[in-house]
Coordinates of C-alpha atoms in Angstrom, one line a residue:
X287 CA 117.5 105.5 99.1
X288 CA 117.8 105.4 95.7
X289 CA 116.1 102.8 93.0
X290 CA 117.3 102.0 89.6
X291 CA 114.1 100.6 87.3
X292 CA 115.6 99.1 83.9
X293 CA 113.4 99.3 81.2
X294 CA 112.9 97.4 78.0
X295 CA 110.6 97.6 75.2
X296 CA 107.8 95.5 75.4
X297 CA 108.1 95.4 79.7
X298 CA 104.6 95.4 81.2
X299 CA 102.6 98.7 81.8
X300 CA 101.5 98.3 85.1
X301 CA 104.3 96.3 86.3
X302 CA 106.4 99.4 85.8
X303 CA 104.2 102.2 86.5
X304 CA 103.1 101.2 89.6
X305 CA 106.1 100.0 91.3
X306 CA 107.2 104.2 90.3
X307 CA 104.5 106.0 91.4
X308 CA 104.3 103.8 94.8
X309 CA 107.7 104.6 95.6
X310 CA 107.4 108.0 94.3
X311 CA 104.4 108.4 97.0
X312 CA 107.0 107.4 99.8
X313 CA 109.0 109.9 98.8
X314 CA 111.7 107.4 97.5
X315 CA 114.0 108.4 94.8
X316 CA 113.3 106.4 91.5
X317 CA 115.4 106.6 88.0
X318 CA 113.4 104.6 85.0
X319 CA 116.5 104.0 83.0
X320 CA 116.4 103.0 79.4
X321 CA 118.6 100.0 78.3
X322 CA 118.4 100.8 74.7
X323 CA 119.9 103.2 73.8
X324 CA 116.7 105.1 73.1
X325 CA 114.7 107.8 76.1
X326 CA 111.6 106.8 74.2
X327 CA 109.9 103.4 74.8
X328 CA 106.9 101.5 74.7
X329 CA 105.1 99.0 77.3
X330 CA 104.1 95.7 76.2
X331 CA 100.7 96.9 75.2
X332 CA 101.9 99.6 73.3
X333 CA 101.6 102.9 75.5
X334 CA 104.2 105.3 74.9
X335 CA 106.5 106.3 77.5
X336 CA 110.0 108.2 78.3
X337 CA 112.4 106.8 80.5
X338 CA 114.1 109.4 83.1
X339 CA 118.1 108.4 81.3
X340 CA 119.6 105.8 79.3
X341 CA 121.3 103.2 81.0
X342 CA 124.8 104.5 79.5
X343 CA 124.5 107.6 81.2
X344 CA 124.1 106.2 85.2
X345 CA 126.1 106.2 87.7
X346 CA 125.6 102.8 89.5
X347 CA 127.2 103.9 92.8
X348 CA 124.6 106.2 93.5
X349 CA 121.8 103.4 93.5
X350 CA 120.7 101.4 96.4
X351 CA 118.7 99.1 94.5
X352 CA 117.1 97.7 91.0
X353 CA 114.0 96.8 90.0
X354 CA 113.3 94.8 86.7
X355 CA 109.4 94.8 85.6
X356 CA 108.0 91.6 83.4
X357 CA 106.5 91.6 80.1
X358 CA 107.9 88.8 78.5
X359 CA 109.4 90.5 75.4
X360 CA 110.9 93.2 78.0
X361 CA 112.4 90.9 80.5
X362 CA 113.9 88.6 77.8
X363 CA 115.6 92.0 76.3
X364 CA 117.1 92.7 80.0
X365 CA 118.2 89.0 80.3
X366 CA 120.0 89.0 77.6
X367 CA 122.0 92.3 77.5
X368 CA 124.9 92.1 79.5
X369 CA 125.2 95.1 80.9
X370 CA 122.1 94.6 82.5
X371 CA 123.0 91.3 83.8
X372 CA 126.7 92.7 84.9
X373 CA 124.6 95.1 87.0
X374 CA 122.4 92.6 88.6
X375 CA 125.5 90.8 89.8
X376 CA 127.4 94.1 91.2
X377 CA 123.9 95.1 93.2
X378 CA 123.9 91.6 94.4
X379 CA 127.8 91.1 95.6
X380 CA 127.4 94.6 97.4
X381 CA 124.0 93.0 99.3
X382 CA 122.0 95.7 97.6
X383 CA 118.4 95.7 96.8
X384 CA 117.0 93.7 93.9
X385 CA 113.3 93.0 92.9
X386 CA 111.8 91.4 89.7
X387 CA 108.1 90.3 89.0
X388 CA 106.5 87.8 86.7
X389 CA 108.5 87.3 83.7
X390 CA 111.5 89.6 85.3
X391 CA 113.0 86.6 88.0
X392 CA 114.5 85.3 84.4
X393 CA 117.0 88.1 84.6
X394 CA 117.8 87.2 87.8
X395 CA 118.5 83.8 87.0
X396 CA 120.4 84.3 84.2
X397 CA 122.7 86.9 86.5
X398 CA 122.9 83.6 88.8
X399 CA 121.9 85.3 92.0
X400 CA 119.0 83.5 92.9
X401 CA 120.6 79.6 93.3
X402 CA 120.6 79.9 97.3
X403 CA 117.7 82.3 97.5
X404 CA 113.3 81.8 97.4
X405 CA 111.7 83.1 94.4
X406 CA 108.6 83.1 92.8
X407 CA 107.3 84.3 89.3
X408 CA 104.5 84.4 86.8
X409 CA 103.5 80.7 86.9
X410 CA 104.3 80.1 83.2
X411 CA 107.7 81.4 83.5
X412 CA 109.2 78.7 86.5
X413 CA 110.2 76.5 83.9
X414 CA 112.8 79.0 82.7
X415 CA 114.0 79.3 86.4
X416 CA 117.0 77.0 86.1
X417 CA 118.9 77.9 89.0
X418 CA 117.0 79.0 92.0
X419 CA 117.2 77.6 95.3
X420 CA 113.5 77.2 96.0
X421 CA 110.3 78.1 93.7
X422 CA 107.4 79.1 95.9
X423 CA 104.2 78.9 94.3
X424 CA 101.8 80.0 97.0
X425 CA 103.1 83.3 97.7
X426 CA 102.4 86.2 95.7
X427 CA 105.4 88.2 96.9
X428 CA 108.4 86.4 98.4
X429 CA 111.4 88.2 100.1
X430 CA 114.8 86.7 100.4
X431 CA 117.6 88.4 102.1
X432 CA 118.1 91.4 99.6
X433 CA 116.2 89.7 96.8
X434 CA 112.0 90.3 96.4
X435 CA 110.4 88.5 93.7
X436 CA 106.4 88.9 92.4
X437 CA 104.1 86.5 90.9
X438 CA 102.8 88.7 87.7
X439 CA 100.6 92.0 87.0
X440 CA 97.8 91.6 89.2
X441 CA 99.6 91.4 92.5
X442 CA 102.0 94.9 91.1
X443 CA 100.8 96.8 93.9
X444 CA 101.6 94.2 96.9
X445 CA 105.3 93.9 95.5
X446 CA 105.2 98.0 96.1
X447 CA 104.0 97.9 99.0
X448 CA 106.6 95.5 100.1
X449 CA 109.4 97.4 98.6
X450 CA 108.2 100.7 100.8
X451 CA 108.0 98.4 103.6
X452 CA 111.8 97.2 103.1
X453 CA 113.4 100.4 101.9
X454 CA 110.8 103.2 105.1
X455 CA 109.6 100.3 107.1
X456 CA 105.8 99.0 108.3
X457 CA 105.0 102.6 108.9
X458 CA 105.5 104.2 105.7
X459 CA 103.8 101.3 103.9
X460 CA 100.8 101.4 106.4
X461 CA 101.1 105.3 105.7
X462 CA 100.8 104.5 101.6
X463 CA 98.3 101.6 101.8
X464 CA 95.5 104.1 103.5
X465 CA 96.6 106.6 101.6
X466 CA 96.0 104.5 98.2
X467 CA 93.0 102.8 99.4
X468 CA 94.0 99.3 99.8
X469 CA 92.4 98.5 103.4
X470 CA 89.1 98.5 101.0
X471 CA 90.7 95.5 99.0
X472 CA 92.0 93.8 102.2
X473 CA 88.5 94.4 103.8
X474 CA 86.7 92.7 100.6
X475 CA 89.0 90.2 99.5
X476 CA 90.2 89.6 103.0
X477 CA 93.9 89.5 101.6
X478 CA 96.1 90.4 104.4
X479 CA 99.6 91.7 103.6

């Protein structure tokens, strides 16, 4: 299994750095690919980063899915370049994997691929969700058929965890949850997931 992140300046740091290193940690493959043209980018709070390859230089055949972090200025780059959007649609026709959090479920919306589908967002951005089927608001991570949306930055590490469990299954995630100390935050906050 192989991911495809797409990366924007301005995309939220912890909404793409974690969603990498926790699929990194189940040994799936990850490419952070640049849709600007540029290798060198910078998060929404201004930390300076390198993507793995520009967008231009993929071959989208050899991806099994996409993930699209938020930060507002980020995801409103992705949504409106096209060739970000064409790619959205292509994963989606061939029923492949496709995640977004917080501000990111606008590029799925814009690529149309969430009118018969569950979503959810950051709260602030459902108003710019014109054409999904159903808005859930009391879920912090919803899964429909090949499409996993997140609420916003705080809940980054559950929408991991549920892409390990979709792409290795319950064990692997069980595997990186222990393995990342999250039974402590389950424990306290008695948030099961």
């Amino acid at each position: 299994m192989k991911i495809c992140v797409l990366l924007a300046n301005g995309n939220e740091t912890i909404e793409i750095l974690t969603v990498v290193d926790y699929l990194r940690r189940a040994n799936i493959e990850v490419d952070m690919v640049s849709t600007t043209g540029e290798i060198n980018l910078k998060t929404s709070h201004g930390i300076e980063y390198n993507a793995d390859k520009l967008m231009a230089d993929i071959d989208r055949k050899s991806y099994d899915g996409v993930y699209i972090p938020g930060g507002t200025k980020g995801a409103e780059t992705l949504r409106d370049n096209d060739e970000v959007i064409d790619l959205v649609r292509e994963f989606n026709n061939e029923n492949k994997l496709i995640a977004a959090i917080c501000a990111g479920p606008i590029v799925l919306d814009r690529a149309g691929v969430l009118a018969d589908k569950k979503a959810t967002s950051f709260p602030t951005i459902k108003e710019e969700l014109k054409n999904v089927g159903e808005y859930i608001d009391d879920q912090i991570v919803v899964t429909d058929g090949n499409i996993t949306t997140g609420r916003g930055a705080a809940v980054t590490n559950y929408l991991a965890l549920r892409l390990v469990e979709i792409i290795k299954g319950e064990a692997a995630k069980e595997d990186l949850k222990y393995g990342t100390q999250h039974i402590a935050v389950e424990n306290y906050f008695g948030i099961k997931f």
